[in-house]
Coordinates of N, CA, C and O in Angstrom, one line a residue:
X1 N 115.8 34.1 94.7 CA 115.3 35.0 95.5 C 116.8 35.9 96.1 O 116.6 37.1 96.0
X2 N 117.6 35.1 96.6 CA 118.9 35.9 96.8 C 119.5 36.9 95.7 O 120.0 37.9 95.9
X3 N 119.5 36.3 94.5 CA 120.0 37.1 93.5 C 119.2 38.4 93.1 O 119.7 39.4 92.8
X4 N 117.9 38.3 93.4 CA 117.0 39.4 93.2 C 117.2 40.5 94.3 O 117.5 41.7 93.8
X5 N 117.7 40.0 95.4 CA 117.9 41.1 96.4 C 119.1 41.7 96.2 O 119.3 43.0 96.4
X6 N 120.1 41.0 95.7 CA 121.3 41.5 95.3 C 121.3 42.6 94.1 O 121.9 43.5 94.2
X7 N 120.5 42.1 93.1 CA 120.5 43.0 92.0 C 119.6 44.3 92.2 O 119.8 45.2 91.6
X8 N 118.5 44.2 93.1 CA 117.7 45.2 93.3 C 118.3 46.5 94.0 O 117.9 47.6 93.7
X9 N 119.4 46.3 94.6 CA 120.0 47.4 95.2 C 120.5 48.4 94.2 O 120.3 49.6 94.3
X10 N 121.2 48.1 93.0 CA 121.6 48.7 92.2 C 120.5 49.7 91.4 O 120.5 50.7 91.0
X11 N 119.4 49.1 91.4 CA 118.4 49.6 90.6 C 117.5 50.6 91.7 O 117.1 51.8 91.2
X12 N 117.3 50.2 92.8 CA 116.4 51.0 93.7 C 117.2 52.2 94.2 O 116.6 53.1 94.5
X13 N 118.6 52.0 94.2 CA 119.4 53.3 94.8 C 119.5 54.2 93.6 O 120.0 55.3 93.7
X14 N 119.0 54.0 92.3 CA 119.1 55.0 91.3 C 117.8 56.0 91.5 O 118.0 57.1 91.0
X15 N 117.0 55.8 92.3 CA 115.9 56.6 92.5 C 116.3 57.9 93.3 O 115.8 58.9 92.9
X16 N 117.2 57.8 94.2 CA 117.9 58.9 94.9 C 118.4 60.0 94.1 O 118.1 61.1 94.0
X17 N 119.4 59.5 93.2 CA 120.2 60.4 92.3 C 119.2 61.2 91.2 O 119.2 62.3 90.9
X18 N 118.3 60.1 90.8 CA 117.4 60.8 89.8 C 116.5 61.8 90.3 O 116.1 63.0 89.8
X19 N 115.9 61.6 91.5 CA 115.0 62.5 92.1 C 115.8 63.9 92.7 O 115.2 65.0 92.7
X20 N 117.0 63.6 93.1 CA 117.9 64.8 93.3 C 118.1 65.7 92.2 O 117.9 66.8 92.3
X21 N 118.5 65.0 91.0 CA 118.7 65.8 89.8 C 117.3 66.5 89.3 O 117.4 67.6 89.1
X22 N 116.1 65.9 89.5 CA 115.1 66.6 89.0 C 114.8 67.7 90.0 O 114.2 69.0 89.7
X23 N 115.1 67.5 91.2 CA 114.7 68.6 92.3 C 115.6 69.8 92.0 O 115.2 71.0 92.2
X24 N 117.0 69.6 92.0 CA 118.0 70.6 91.7 C 117.7 71.3 90.3 O 118.0 72.5 90.3
X25 N 117.3 70.6 89.3 CA 117.1 71.0 88.0 C 115.9 72.1 88.2 O 115.9 73.2 87.3
X26 N 115.0 72.1 89.0 CA 114.0 73.3 89.2 C 114.5 74.4 89.7 O 114.0 75.4 89.5
X27 N 115.6 74.2 90.5 CA 116.1 75.4 91.3 C 117.3 76.0 90.5 O 117.5 77.2 90.5
X28 N 118.2 75.3 89.9 CA 119.4 75.6 89.3 C 119.7 75.4 88.0 O 120.7 75.8 87.3
X29 N 118.7 74.8 87.4 CA 118.8 74.7 85.8 C 119.5 73.2 85.5 O 119.9 72.4 86.5
X30 N 119.7 72.9 84.3 CA 120.2 71.6 83.8 C 121.6 71.5 84.3 O 122.0 70.4 84.7
X31 N 122.5 72.5 84.2 CA 123.9 72.5 84.3 C 124.3 72.3 85.8 O 125.2 71.7 86.3
X32 N 123.5 73.1 86.4 CA 123.7 73.0 88.0 C 123.2 71.8 88.6 O 124.0 71.2 89.5
X33 N 122.2 71.2 88.0 CA 121.7 69.8 88.5 C 122.9 68.8 88.2 O 123.0 67.9 88.9
X34 N 123.4 68.9 86.9 CA 124.3 67.9 86.5 C 125.5 67.9 87.6 O 126.1 66.9 87.8
X35 N 126.1 69.1 87.7 CA 127.2 69.2 88.5 C 126.9 68.7 90.0 O 127.6 68.0 90.7
X36 N 125.7 69.2 90.5 CA 125.2 68.8 91.9 C 125.0 67.2 92.0 O 125.4 66.6 92.9
X37 N 124.6 66.6 90.9 CA 124.4 65.3 91.0 C 125.9 64.4 90.9 O 125.8 63.2 91.5
X38 N 126.5 65.0 90.2 CA 128.0 64.2 90.2 C 128.3 64.4 91.5 O 129.2 63.3 91.8
X39 N 128.4 65.4 92.1 CA 128.9 65.5 93.5 C 128.2 64.6 94.4 O 128.6 64.0 95.4
X40 N 126.7 64.7 94.3 CA 126.2 63.6 95.1 C 126.5 62.2 94.9 O 126.6 61.4 95.8
X41 N 126.6 61.8 93.6 CA 126.9 60.3 93.4 C 128.4 59.9 93.7 O 128.5 58.8 94.2
X42 N 129.4 60.7 93.3 CA 130.6 60.3 93.6 C 131.6 60.9 94.8 O 132.6 60.6 94.9
X43 N 130.9 61.7 95.5 CA 131.6 62.3 96.6 C 131.6 61.1 97.8 O 130.4 60.6 98.2
X44 N 132.5 60.8 98.5 CA 132.6 59.8 99.6 C 133.4 60.5 100.7 O 134.5 61.1 100.3
X45 N 133.0 60.5 101.8 CA 133.6 60.9 103.0 C 134.8 59.8 103.2 O 134.4 58.7 103.6
X46 N 135.9 60.3 103.2 CA 137.0 59.4 103.4 C 137.1 58.8 105.0 O 137.7 57.7 105.1
X47 N 136.3 59.3 105.8 CA 136.5 58.8 107.2 C 135.2 57.8 107.6 O 135.4 57.3 108.7
X48 N 134.2 57.9 106.8 CA 133.0 57.2 107.3 C 133.0 56.0 106.4 O 133.4 56.0 105.2
X49 N 132.6 54.8 106.9 CA 132.2 53.6 106.1 C 131.1 53.8 104.9 O 130.3 54.9 105.1
X50 N 131.3 53.0 104.0 CA 130.3 53.2 102.7 C 128.9 53.1 103.2 O 128.1 53.7 102.6
X51 N 128.4 52.5 104.2 CA 127.0 52.3 104.6 C 126.6 53.4 105.2 O 125.3 53.7 105.4
X52 N 127.4 54.5 105.6 CA 127.0 55.8 106.3 C 126.7 56.8 105.4 O 125.9 57.6 105.7
X53 N 127.4 56.8 104.4 CA 127.4 58.0 103.6 C 126.1 57.9 102.7 O 125.6 57.0 102.4
X54 N 125.8 59.1 102.3 CA 124.3 59.1 101.6 C 124.5 59.2 100.1 O 123.8 59.4 99.3
X55 N 125.7 58.9 99.5 CA 125.9 58.8 98.0 C 125.5 57.5 97.5 O 124.8 56.6 98.2
X56 N 125.5 57.3 96.2 CA 125.0 56.2 95.6 C 125.9 54.9 95.9 O 127.0 55.0 95.9
X57 N 125.1 53.7 96.0 CA 125.9 52.5 96.4 C 125.0 51.5 95.6 O 123.8 51.4 95.8
X58 N 125.8 50.5 95.1 CA 124.9 49.4 94.7 C 124.5 48.3 95.7 O 123.6 47.4 95.2
X59 N 124.8 48.6 96.9 CA 124.4 47.8 97.9 C 123.0 48.2 98.5 O 122.7 49.3 98.6
X60 N 122.3 47.3 99.0 CA 121.0 47.6 99.5 C 120.9 48.1 100.9 O 120.5 47.3 101.8
X61 N 121.6 49.1 101.2 CA 121.6 49.8 102.5 C 120.4 50.7 102.8 O 119.8 51.3 101.9
X62 N 120.0 50.7 103.9 CA 118.6 51.6 104.2 C 118.9 53.1 104.0 O 118.0 53.8 103.6
X63 N 120.1 53.5 104.5 CA 120.5 55.0 104.0 C 120.3 55.4 102.6 O 119.9 56.7 102.2
X64 N 120.7 54.5 101.8 CA 120.8 54.8 100.4 C 119.4 54.3 99.7 O 118.9 55.2 98.7
X65 N 118.8 53.5 100.0 CA 117.6 53.0 99.5 C 116.3 53.9 99.9 O 115.4 53.9 99.1
X66 N 116.6 54.5 100.9 CA 115.3 55.4 101.4 C 115.3 56.8 101.0 O 114.3 57.4 101.0
X67 N 116.3 57.2 100.2 CA 116.5 58.4 99.6 C 115.4 58.7 98.5 O 114.8 59.9 98.4
X68 N 115.1 57.7 97.6 CA 114.3 57.9 96.5 C 112.7 58.1 96.9 O 112.2 59.3 96.4
X69 N 112.3 57.4 97.7 CA 110.8 57.6 98.1 C 110.7 58.8 99.1 O 109.8 59.8 99.1
X70 N 111.9 59.1 99.7 CA 111.7 60.4 100.7 C 111.6 61.7 99.7 O 111.0 62.7 99.9

């Protein structure tokens, strides 16, 4: 059970970037969605801790795992 919880974060947190890509691709096309998704996934605020930012994280934090269903 603990290993399932640890591994679930990497997969559940993929829902956010996938949904973001699909949303932006409807408005800006595939190239714009690719650029925006790279910015979404790889941008980190240097002053904020990792659990505060809305970027992709393999950890199962509420801020990152709630983006996909939203």
